[in-house]
Amino acid sequence: MNDVIEHARGRTLTEMDGVLLSTLVMNTAEGHFNEHAMQGTAFGHRVVFGGIVTSLVVGLSSDCFGENLRRDIGYPRIAFKNPVMHGDTLYARSQILHKGRVTNEGGLVRMLVQGFNQDRQEVVEIERDFILKSADGVSSVKAASGGEGEESDLIQGWR
Amino acid sequence: MKIERQNWYEDFEVGQLFRHRLGRTIGEFDNSLFTTLTLAYHPLFLDEHYAKSQGFASRLINPLLLLNVAIGLSVEDLSETNEGGAFLGIENLLFHRQSSPGVTIYAESEVVSARVAASRPQFGIVTWHTVATDHSDEQLFEFDRTNLVPRRHRT
């Protein structure tokens, strides 16, 4: 806990990703797929939909615990910091904020995930709650020193 | 005649409810494509035999795909604009149950707050609470979404 992980892989977001994924999820805002319409605007070009940015950054951050994910509980917060354009490369950094009690389903984890672009600007900040499988009743995430700290309503609700 | 797709800040009033008109059946292809393109290589989403070995009837849909579809279904009513709006963030996203490919998603949103942006008075900041349900009206997940929305009458 409290260790900051810089995840190994980066991913360049291409025009293909931006257009394919925003249309796949039926996002009708032209800012994601009409280059001509975006030319007169402050952005100047199509922008990558924030939902895609979020999903990719979370994907990049999940290499360390892959198959141990048991269940996603929710995302307390997703905040966009800077726009992402076609051609930007994203990287992920994560940090465990809190670990909860272990049950037969696994252990609750609250994780902070940050996405950065090739210029080291933060593009998104994410807090997510999920249950990780535990090995023999002990959490598979390295144990931290110190107590559990304050618990949020969400964690109490999960209990 | 030219049709406009534009949502202005003045169009929203706290408590206003929108039932977004389209639904979307999420299939195995959607789930695998979205999950692999976003590098979310979880066997629960991608490996049918693994998912069954964990006690699920079949693979699970990547929850972020569910979120993105619900947002997508709501955009036309809430946040479609070419006048400089921006997606600011999401809060309190909570999944009530997990879904497998074949589920059909519908969404409904309520305006929970609307105020002029102090630092950018040509825009308002609007928050909507969206609830996603399946075809039998069972709640799947919910979240708050906040956008910068352009004002119709610029100061």
PDB file of N, CA, C and O in Angstrom, chain B residues 59-128:
ATOM      1  N   ARG B  59     -18.779 -15.184 -19.781  1.00  0.00           N
ATOM      2  CA  ARG B  59     -17.928 -14.002 -19.627  1.00  0.00           C
ATOM      3  C   ARG B  59     -18.748 -12.817 -19.110  1.00  0.00           C
ATOM      4  O   ARG B  59     -19.942 -12.723 -19.385  1.00  0.00           O
ATOM      5  N   LEU B  60     -18.080 -11.921 -18.403  1.00  0.00           N
ATOM      6  CA  LEU B  60     -18.727 -10.698 -17.939  1.00  0.00           C
ATOM      7  C   LEU B  60     -18.413  -9.568 -18.910  1.00  0.00           C
ATOM      8  O   LEU B  60     -17.365  -9.548 -19.543  1.00  0.00           O
ATOM      9  N   ILE B  61     -19.338  -8.632 -18.994  1.00  0.00           N
ATOM     10  CA  ILE B  61     -19.062  -7.443 -19.793  1.00  0.00           C
ATOM     11  C   ILE B  61     -18.166  -6.515 -18.980  1.00  0.00           C
ATOM     12  O   ILE B  61     -18.395  -6.285 -17.785  1.00  0.00           O
ATOM     13  N   ASN B  62     -17.126  -6.006 -19.635  1.00  0.00           N
ATOM     14  CA  ASN B  62     -16.236  -5.015 -19.029  1.00  0.00           C
ATOM     15  C   ASN B  62     -17.091  -3.856 -18.510  1.00  0.00           C
ATOM     16  O   ASN B  62     -17.784  -3.196 -19.277  1.00  0.00           O
ATOM     17  N   PRO B  63     -17.072  -3.594 -17.188  1.00  0.00           N
ATOM     18  CA  PRO B  63     -17.925  -2.542 -16.633  1.00  0.00           C
ATOM     19  C   PRO B  63     -17.707  -1.170 -17.274  1.00  0.00           C
ATOM     20  O   PRO B  63     -18.630  -0.368 -17.344  1.00  0.00           O
ATOM     21  N   LEU B  64     -16.490  -0.903 -17.732  1.00  0.00           N
ATOM     22  CA  LEU B  64     -16.264   0.404 -18.363  1.00  0.00           C
ATOM     23  C   LEU B  64     -16.950   0.486 -19.727  1.00  0.00           C
ATOM     24  O   LEU B  64     -17.307   1.582 -20.173  1.00  0.00           O
ATOM     25  N   LEU B  65     -17.163  -0.637 -20.376  1.00  0.00           N
ATOM     26  CA  LEU B  65     -17.956  -0.621 -21.607  1.00  0.00           C
ATOM     27  C   LEU B  65     -19.406  -0.283 -21.274  1.00  0.00           C
ATOM     28  O   LEU B  65     -20.047   0.509 -21.960  1.00  0.00           O
ATOM     29  N   LEU B  66     -19.913  -0.851 -20.191  1.00  0.00           N
ATOM     30  CA  LEU B  66     -21.274  -0.528 -19.749  1.00  0.00           C
ATOM     31  C   LEU B  66     -21.398   0.971 -19.493  1.00  0.00           C
ATOM     32  O   LEU B  66     -22.343   1.620 -19.932  1.00  0.00           O
ATOM     33  N   LEU B  67     -20.427   1.525 -18.772  1.00  0.00           N
ATOM     34  CA  LEU B  67     -20.450   2.966 -18.482  1.00  0.00           C
ATOM     35  C   LEU B  67     -20.456   3.773 -19.769  1.00  0.00           C
ATOM     36  O   LEU B  67     -21.251   4.704 -19.934  1.00  0.00           O
ATOM     37  N   ASN B  68     -19.563   3.423 -20.682  1.00  0.00           N
ATOM     38  CA  ASN B  68     -19.432   4.205 -21.908  1.00  0.00           C
ATOM     39  C   ASN B  68     -20.695   4.153 -22.768  1.00  0.00           C
ATOM     40  O   ASN B  68     -21.084   5.159 -23.368  1.00  0.00           O
ATOM     41  N   VAL B  69     -21.340   2.996 -22.809  1.00  0.00           N
ATOM     42  CA  VAL B  69     -22.589   2.900 -23.573  1.00  0.00           C
ATOM     43  C   VAL B  69     -23.679   3.756 -22.924  1.00  0.00           C
ATOM     44  O   VAL B  69     -24.396   4.487 -23.608  1.00  0.00           O
ATOM     45  N   ALA B  70     -23.772   3.715 -21.599  1.00  0.00           N
ATOM     46  CA  ALA B  70     -24.801   4.525 -20.923  1.00  0.00           C
ATOM     47  C   ALA B  70     -24.562   6.009 -21.179  1.00  0.00           C
ATOM     48  O   ALA B  70     -25.502   6.774 -21.431  1.00  0.00           O
ATOM     49  N   ILE B  71     -23.313   6.434 -21.125  1.00  0.00           N
ATOM     50  CA  ILE B  71     -23.011   7.833 -21.442  1.00  0.00           C
ATOM     51  C   ILE B  71     -23.399   8.121 -22.890  1.00  0.00           C
ATOM     52  O   ILE B  71     -24.077   9.108 -23.184  1.00  0.00           O
ATOM     53  N   GLY B  72     -22.971   7.229 -23.784  1.00  0.00           N
ATOM     54  CA  GLY B  72     -23.278   7.401 -25.209  1.00  0.00           C
ATOM     55  C   GLY B  72     -24.764   7.584 -25.474  1.00  0.00           C
ATOM     56  O   GLY B  72     -25.185   8.475 -26.222  1.00  0.00           O
ATOM     57  N   LEU B  73     -25.581   6.746 -24.815  1.00  0.00           N
ATOM     58  CA  LEU B  73     -27.034   6.819 -25.020  1.00  0.00           C
ATOM     59  C   LEU B  73     -27.612   8.148 -24.545  1.00  0.00           C
ATOM     60  O   LEU B  73     -28.662   8.576 -25.022  1.00  0.00           O
ATOM     61  N   SER B  74     -26.917   8.800 -23.604  1.00  0.00           N
ATOM     62  CA  SER B  74     -27.448  10.034 -23.003  1.00  0.00           C
ATOM     63  C   SER B  74     -26.978  11.305 -23.710  1.00  0.00           C
ATOM     64  O   SER B  74     -27.550  12.374 -23.491  1.00  0.00           O
ATOM     65  N   VAL B  75     -25.952  11.197 -24.542  1.00  0.00           N
ATOM     66  CA  VAL B  75     -25.313  12.404 -25.089  1.00  0.00           C
ATOM     67  C   VAL B  75     -26.265  13.283 -25.899  1.00  0.00           C
ATOM     68  O   VAL B  75     -26.277  14.506 -25.735  1.00  0.00           O
ATOM     69  N   GLU B  76     -27.077  12.669 -26.735  1.00  0.00           N
ATOM     70  CA  GLU B  76     -27.952  13.455 -27.614  1.00  0.00           C
ATOM     71  C   GLU B  76     -28.878  14.371 -26.805  1.00  0.00           C
ATOM     72  O   GLU B  76     -29.141  15.498 -27.190  1.00  0.00           O
ATOM     73  N   ASP B  77     -29.342  13.896 -25.667  1.00  0.00           N
ATOM     74  CA  ASP B  77     -30.264  14.681 -24.830  1.00  0.00           C
ATOM     75  C   ASP B  77     -29.550  15.649 -23.900  1.00  0.00           C
ATOM     76  O   ASP B  77     -30.141  16.624 -23.444  1.00  0.00           O
ATOM     77  N   LEU B  78     -28.306  15.364 -23.565  1.00  0.00           N
ATOM     78  CA  LEU B  78     -27.665  16.126 -22.494  1.00  0.00           C
ATOM     79  C   LEU B  78     -26.469  16.974 -22.942  1.00  0.00           C
ATOM     80  O   LEU B  78     -26.341  18.129 -22.533  1.00  0.00           O
ATOM     81  N   SER B  79     -25.572  16.392 -23.708  1.00  0.00           N
ATOM     82  CA  SER B  79     -24.272  17.061 -23.839  1.00  0.00           C
ATOM     83  C   SER B  79     -23.750  17.134 -25.260  1.00  0.00           C
ATOM     84  O   SER B  79     -22.548  17.232 -25.477  1.00  0.00           O
ATOM     85  N   GLU B  80     -24.637  17.101 -26.238  1.00  0.00           N
ATOM     86  CA  GLU B  80     -24.173  17.215 -27.612  1.00  0.00           C
ATOM     87  C   GLU B  80     -24.063  18.699 -27.943  1.00  0.00           C
ATOM     88  O   GLU B  80     -25.032  19.442 -27.814  1.00  0.00           O
ATOM     89  N   THR B  81     -22.875  19.143 -28.310  1.00  0.00           N
ATOM     90  CA  THR B  81     -22.654  20.559 -28.592  1.00  0.00           C
ATOM     91  C   THR B  81     -21.400  20.736 -29.422  1.00  0.00           C
ATOM     92  O   THR B  81     -20.426  19.991 -29.269  1.00  0.00           O
ATOM     93  N   ASN B  82     -21.404  21.744 -30.303  1.00  0.00           N
ATOM     94  CA  ASN B  82     -20.189  22.138 -31.009  1.00  0.00           C
ATOM     95  C   ASN B  82     -19.731  23.506 -30.534  1.00  0.00           C
ATOM     96  O   ASN B  82     -18.935  24.165 -31.185  1.00  0.00           O
ATOM     97  N   GLU B  83     -20.267  23.942 -29.374  1.00  0.00           N
ATOM     98  CA  GLU B  83     -19.974  25.292 -28.899  1.00  0.00           C
ATOM     99  C   GLU B  83     -19.008  25.297 -27.725  1.00  0.00           C
ATOM    100  O   GLU B  83     -19.076  26.166 -26.869  1.00  0.00           O
ATOM    101  N   GLY B  84     -18.132  24.321 -27.654  1.00  0.00           N
ATOM    102  CA  GLY B  84     -17.049  24.372 -26.688  1.00  0.00           C
ATOM    103  C   GLY B  84     -17.324  23.716 -25.351  1.00  0.00           C
ATOM    104  O   GLY B  84     -16.646  23.966 -24.377  1.00  0.00           O
ATOM    105  N   GLY B  85     -18.316  22.855 -25.266  1.00  0.00           N
ATOM    106  CA  GLY B  85     -18.548  22.162 -23.998  1.00  0.00           C
ATOM    107  C   GLY B  85     -17.427  21.188 -23.694  1.00  0.00           C
ATOM    108  O   GLY B  85     -16.551  20.950 -24.523  1.00  0.00           O
ATOM    109  N   ALA B  86     -17.426  20.629 -22.476  1.00  0.00           N
ATOM    110  CA  ALA B  86     -16.389  19.666 -22.120  1.00  0.00           C
ATOM    111  C   ALA B  86     -16.901  18.694 -21.070  1.00  0.00           C
ATOM    112  O   ALA B  86     -17.687  19.066 -20.194  1.00  0.00           O
ATOM    113  N   PHE B  87     -16.460  17.483 -21.180  1.00  0.00           N
ATOM    114  CA  PHE B  87     -16.766  16.418 -20.220  1.00  0.00           C
ATOM    115  C   PHE B  87     -15.788  16.620 -19.061  1.00  0.00           C
ATOM    116  O   PHE B  87     -14.575  16.479 -19.232  1.00  0.00           O
ATOM    117  N   LEU B  88     -16.319  16.949 -17.865  1.00  0.00           N
ATOM    118  CA  LEU B  88     -15.447  17.251 -16.723  1.00  0.00           C
ATOM    119  C   LEU B  88     -15.163  16.020 -15.872  1.00  0.00           C
ATOM    120  O   LEU B  88     -14.052  15.875 -15.343  1.00  0.00           O
ATOM    121  N   GLY B  89     -16.170  15.150 -15.702  1.00  0.00           N
ATOM    122  CA  GLY B  89     -15.900  13.974 -14.891  1.00  0.00           C
ATOM    123  C   GLY B  89     -17.133  13.197 -14.492  1.00  0.00           C
ATOM    124  O   GLY B  89     -18.247  13.508 -14.885  1.00  0.00           O
ATOM    125  N   ILE B  90     -16.869  12.148 -13.728  1.00  0.00           N
ATOM    126  CA  ILE B  90     -17.896  11.215 -13.233  1.00  0.00           C
ATOM    127  C   ILE B  90     -17.693  11.085 -11.736  1.00  0.00           C
ATOM    128  O   ILE B  90     -16.547  11.104 -11.250  1.00  0.00           O
ATOM    129  N   GLU B  91     -18.798  10.941 -10.991  1.00  0.00           N
ATOM    130  CA  GLU B  91     -18.667  10.636  -9.564  1.00  0.00           C
ATOM    131  C   GLU B  91     -19.674   9.572  -9.177  1.00  0.00           C
ATOM    132  O   GLU B  91     -20.714   9.434  -9.813  1.00  0.00           O
ATOM    133  N   ASN B  92     -19.351   8.845  -8.104  1.00  0.00           N
ATOM    134  CA  ASN B  92     -20.308   7.903  -7.505  1.00  0.00           C
ATOM    135  C   ASN B  92     -20.818   6.850  -8.485  1.00  0.00           C
ATOM    136  O   ASN B  92     -22.006   6.494  -8.453  1.00  0.00           O
ATOM    137  N   LEU B  93     -19.945   6.363  -9.345  1.00  0.00           N
ATOM    138  CA  LEU B  93     -20.337   5.261 -10.228  1.00  0.00           C
ATOM    139  C   LEU B  93     -20.389   3.980  -9.406  1.00  0.00           C
ATOM    140  O   LEU B  93     -19.411   3.612  -8.761  1.00  0.00           O
ATOM    141  N   LEU B  94     -21.553   3.334  -9.421  1.00  0.00           N
ATOM    142  CA  LEU B  94     -21.751   2.139  -8.604  1.00  0.00           C
ATOM    143  C   LEU B  94     -22.419   1.070  -9.466  1.00  0.00           C
ATOM    144  O   LEU B  94     -23.455   1.335 -10.088  1.00  0.00           O
ATOM    145  N   PHE B  95     -21.842  -0.127  -9.484  1.00  0.00           N
ATOM    146  CA  PHE B  95     -22.426  -1.239 -10.236  1.00  0.00           C
ATOM    147  C   PHE B  95     -23.273  -2.081  -9.280  1.00  0.00           C
ATOM    148  O   PHE B  95     -22.778  -2.557  -8.261  1.00  0.00           O
ATOM    149  N   HIS B  96     -24.537  -2.285  -9.633  1.00  0.00           N
ATOM    150  CA  HIS B  96     -25.422  -3.056  -8.761  1.00  0.00           C
ATOM    151  C   HIS B  96     -25.324  -4.537  -9.038  1.00  0.00           C
ATOM    152  O   HIS B  96     -25.528  -5.360  -8.159  1.00  0.00           O
ATOM    153  N   ARG B  97     -25.087  -4.897 -10.268  1.00  0.00           N
ATOM    154  CA  ARG B  97     -24.883  -6.296 -10.584  1.00  0.00           C
ATOM    155  C   ARG B  97     -24.035  -6.394 -11.837  1.00  0.00           C
ATOM    156  O   ARG B  97     -23.842  -5.417 -12.557  1.00  0.00           O
ATOM    157  N   GLN B  98     -23.523  -7.561 -12.077  1.00  0.00           N
ATOM    158  CA  GLN B  98     -22.679  -7.763 -13.239  1.00  0.00           C
ATOM    159  C   GLN B  98     -23.539  -8.237 -14.395  1.00  0.00           C
ATOM    160  O   GLN B  98     -24.601  -8.800 -14.191  1.00  0.00           O
ATOM    161  N   SER B  99     -23.063  -7.986 -15.610  1.00  0.00           N
ATOM    162  CA  SER B  99     -23.827  -8.356 -16.796  1.00  0.00           C
ATOM    163  C   SER B  99     -22.971  -9.179 -17.731  1.00  0.00           C
ATOM    164  O   SER B  99     -21.744  -9.051 -17.735  1.00  0.00           O
ATOM    165  N   SER B 100     -23.630 -10.020 -18.501  1.00  0.00           N
ATOM    166  CA  SER B 100     -22.937 -10.822 -19.510  1.00  0.00           C
ATOM    167  C   SER B 100     -23.402 -10.414 -20.899  1.00  0.00           C
ATOM    168  O   SER B 100     -24.451  -9.779 -21.032  1.00  0.00           O
ATOM    169  N   PRO B 101     -22.630 -10.750 -21.937  1.00  0.00           N
ATOM    170  CA  PRO B 101     -23.035 -10.393 -23.300  1.00  0.00           C
ATOM    171  C   PRO B 101     -24.447 -10.863 -23.613  1.00  0.00           C
ATOM    172  O   PRO B 101     -24.851 -11.956 -23.220  1.00  0.00           O
ATOM    173  N   GLY B 102     -25.200 -10.020 -24.292  1.00  0.00           N
ATOM    174  CA  GLY B 102     -26.606 -10.303 -24.582  1.00  0.00           C
ATOM    175  C   GLY B 102     -27.523  -9.346 -23.841  1.00  0.00           C
ATOM    176  O   GLY B 102     -28.694  -9.223 -24.161  1.00  0.00           O
ATOM    177  N   VAL B 103     -26.977  -8.627 -22.848  1.00  0.00           N
ATOM    178  CA  VAL B 103     -27.794  -7.676 -22.088  1.00  0.00           C
ATOM    179  C   VAL B 103     -28.117  -6.467 -22.967  1.00  0.00           C
ATOM    180  O   VAL B 103     -27.315  -6.067 -23.809  1.00  0.00           O
ATOM    181  N   THR B 104     -29.292  -5.890 -22.781  1.00  0.00           N
ATOM    182  CA  THR B 104     -29.675  -4.661 -23.484  1.00  0.00           C
ATOM    183  C   THR B 104     -29.771  -3.540 -22.451  1.00  0.00           C
ATOM    184  O   THR B 104     -30.464  -3.680 -21.442  1.00  0.00           O
ATOM    185  N   ILE B 105     -29.046  -2.454 -22.733  1.00  0.00           N
ATOM    186  CA  ILE B 105     -28.954  -1.329 -21.792  1.00  0.00           C
ATOM    187  C   ILE B 105     -29.872  -0.196 -22.226  1.00  0.00           C
ATOM    188  O   ILE B 105     -29.883   0.166 -23.410  1.00  0.00           O
ATOM    189  N   TYR B 106     -30.574   0.382 -21.259  1.00  0.00           N
ATOM    190  CA  TYR B 106     -31.341   1.612 -21.450  1.00  0.00           C
ATOM    191  C   TYR B 106     -30.887   2.588 -20.376  1.00  0.00           C
ATOM    192  O   TYR B 106     -30.359   2.167 -19.345  1.00  0.00           O
ATOM    193  N   ALA B 107     -31.093   3.887 -20.610  1.00  0.00           N
ATOM    194  CA  ALA B 107     -30.637   4.860 -19.616  1.00  0.00           C
ATOM    195  C   ALA B 107     -31.628   5.994 -19.454  1.00  0.00           C
ATOM    196  O   ALA B 107     -32.373   6.334 -20.369  1.00  0.00           O
ATOM    197  N   GLU B 108     -31.588   6.552 -18.250  1.00  0.00           N
ATOM    198  CA  GLU B 108     -32.489   7.631 -17.863  1.00  0.00           C
ATOM    199  C   GLU B 108     -31.658   8.584 -17.001  1.00  0.00           C
ATOM    200  O   GLU B 108     -30.863   8.103 -16.182  1.00  0.00           O
ATOM    201  N   SER B 109     -31.815   9.895 -17.203  1.00  0.00           N
ATOM    202  CA  SER B 109     -30.997  10.845 -16.442  1.00  0.00           C
ATOM    203  C   SER B 109     -31.835  11.942 -15.829  1.00  0.00           C
ATOM    204  O   SER B 109     -32.830  12.371 -16.417  1.00  0.00           O
ATOM    205  N   GLU B 110     -31.384  12.425 -14.671  1.00  0.00           N
ATOM    206  CA  GLU B 110     -32.053  13.531 -13.988  1.00  0.00           C
ATOM    207  C   GLU B 110     -31.033  14.636 -13.751  1.00  0.00           C
ATOM    208  O   GLU B 110     -29.894  14.354 -13.361  1.00  0.00           O
ATOM    209  N   VAL B 111     -31.426  15.886 -13.973  1.00  0.00           N
ATOM    210  CA  VAL B 111     -30.546  17.021 -13.694  1.00  0.00           C
ATOM    211  C   VAL B 111     -30.462  17.194 -12.185  1.00  0.00           C
ATOM    212  O   VAL B 111     -31.478  17.383 -11.517  1.00  0.00           O
ATOM    213  N   VAL B 112     -29.269  17.110 -11.617  1.00  0.00           N
ATOM    214  CA  VAL B 112     -29.128  17.252 -10.167  1.00  0.00           C
ATOM    215  C   VAL B 112     -28.568  18.604  -9.772  1.00  0.00           C
ATOM    216  O   VAL B 112     -28.793  19.068  -8.663  1.00  0.00           O
ATOM    217  N   SER B 113     -27.806  19.241 -10.669  1.00  0.00           N
ATOM    218  CA  SER B 113     -27.387  20.602 -10.363  1.00  0.00           C
ATOM    219  C   SER B 113     -27.023  21.333 -11.648  1.00  0.00           C
ATOM    220  O   SER B 113     -26.615  20.707 -12.637  1.00  0.00           O
ATOM    221  N   ALA B 114     -27.178  22.660 -11.599  1.00  0.00           N
ATOM    222  CA  ALA B 114     -26.839  23.494 -12.757  1.00  0.00           C
ATOM    223  C   ALA B 114     -26.479  24.871 -12.223  1.00  0.00           C
ATOM    224  O   ALA B 114     -27.261  25.477 -11.505  1.00  0.00           O
ATOM    225  N   ARG B 115     -25.273  25.328 -12.551  1.00  0.00           N
ATOM    226  CA  ARG B 115     -24.861  26.650 -12.098  1.00  0.00           C
ATOM    227  C   ARG B 115     -23.900  27.242 -13.119  1.00  0.00           C
ATOM    228  O   ARG B 115     -23.260  26.502 -13.860  1.00  0.00           O
ATOM    229  N   VAL B 116     -23.808  28.560 -13.132  1.00  0.00           N
ATOM    230  CA  VAL B 116     -22.886  29.220 -14.060  1.00  0.00           C
ATOM    231  C   VAL B 116     -21.463  28.961 -13.570  1.00  0.00           C
ATOM    232  O   VAL B 116     -21.189  28.972 -12.364  1.00  0.00           O
ATOM    233  N   ALA B 117     -20.548  28.734 -14.520  1.00  0.00           N
ATOM    234  CA  ALA B 117     -19.146  28.503 -14.166  1.00  0.00           C
ATOM    235  C   ALA B 117     -18.518  29.842 -13.790  1.00  0.00           C
ATOM    236  O   ALA B 117     -18.460  30.765 -14.601  1.00  0.00           O
ATOM    237  N   ALA B 118     -18.017  29.942 -12.561  1.00  0.00           N
ATOM    238  CA  ALA B 118     -17.494  31.228 -12.069  1.00  0.00           C
ATOM    239  C   ALA B 118     -16.339  31.736 -12.932  1.00  0.00           C
ATOM    240  O   ALA B 118     -16.269  32.913 -13.278  1.00  0.00           O
ATOM    241  N   SER B 119     -15.445  30.829 -13.324  1.00  0.00           N
ATOM    242  CA  SER B 119     -14.254  31.261 -14.047  1.00  0.00           C
ATOM    243  C   SER B 119     -14.496  31.390 -15.550  1.00  0.00           C
ATOM    244  O   SER B 119     -13.692  31.977 -16.256  1.00  0.00           O
ATOM    245  N   ARG B 120     -15.627  30.819 -16.028  1.00  0.00           N
ATOM    246  CA  ARG B 120     -15.922  30.883 -17.465  1.00  0.00           C
ATOM    247  C   ARG B 120     -17.412  31.161 -17.643  1.00  0.00           C
ATOM    248  O   ARG B 120     -18.189  30.243 -17.937  1.00  0.00           O
ATOM    249  N   PRO B 121     -17.834  32.422 -17.466  1.00  0.00           N
ATOM    250  CA  PRO B 121     -19.269  32.722 -17.402  1.00  0.00           C
ATOM    251  C   PRO B 121     -20.049  32.489 -18.697  1.00  0.00           C
ATOM    252  O   PRO B 121     -21.271  32.589 -18.688  1.00  0.00           O
ATOM    253  N   GLN B 122     -19.357  32.173 -19.812  1.00  0.00           N
ATOM    254  CA  GLN B 122     -20.124  31.794 -21.011  1.00  0.00           C
ATOM    255  C   GLN B 122     -20.593  30.351 -20.933  1.00  0.00           C
ATOM    256  O   GLN B 122     -21.259  29.859 -21.858  1.00  0.00           O
ATOM    257  N   PHE B 123     -20.222  29.675 -19.842  1.00  0.00           N
ATOM    258  CA  PHE B 123     -20.593  28.268 -19.674  1.00  0.00           C
ATOM    259  C   PHE B 123     -21.261  28.043 -18.339  1.00  0.00           C
ATOM    260  O   PHE B 123     -21.046  28.778 -17.374  1.00  0.00           O
ATOM    261  N   GLY B 124     -22.079  26.990 -18.286  1.00  0.00           N
ATOM    262  CA  GLY B 124     -22.599  26.512 -17.016  1.00  0.00           C
ATOM    263  C   GLY B 124     -21.973  25.165 -16.722  1.00  0.00           C
ATOM    264  O   GLY B 124     -21.383  24.532 -17.599  1.00  0.00           O
ATOM    265  N   ILE B 125     -22.085  24.751 -15.467  1.00  0.00           N
ATOM    266  CA  ILE B 125     -21.642  23.418 -15.064  1.00  0.00           C
ATOM    267  C   ILE B 125     -22.894  22.659 -14.666  1.00  0.00           C
ATOM    268  O   ILE B 125     -23.618  23.061 -13.742  1.00  0.00           O
ATOM    269  N   VAL B 126     -23.157  21.591 -15.383  1.00  0.00           N
ATOM    270  CA  VAL B 126     -24.369  20.818 -15.136  1.00  0.00           C
ATOM    271  C   VAL B 126     -23.983  19.403 -14.735  1.00  0.00           C
ATOM    272  O   VAL B 126     -23.065  18.811 -15.318  1.00  0.00           O
ATOM    273  N   THR B 127     -24.685  18.884 -13.715  1.00  0.00           N
ATOM    274  CA  THR B 127     -24.497  17.496 -13.294  1.00  0.00           C
ATOM    275  C   THR B 127     -25.805  16.743 -13.478  1.00  0.00           C
ATOM    276  O   THR B 127     -26.869  17.225 -13.075  1.00  0.00           O
ATOM    277  N   TRP B 128     -25.707  15.588 -14.101  1.00  0.00           N
ATOM    278  CA  TRP B 128     -26.861  14.704 -14.277  1.00  0.00           C
ATOM    279  C   TRP B 128     -26.590  13.385 -13.570  1.00  0.00           C
ATOM    280  O   TRP B 128     -25.456  12.894 -13.570  1.00  0.00           O
TER     281      TRP B 128
END
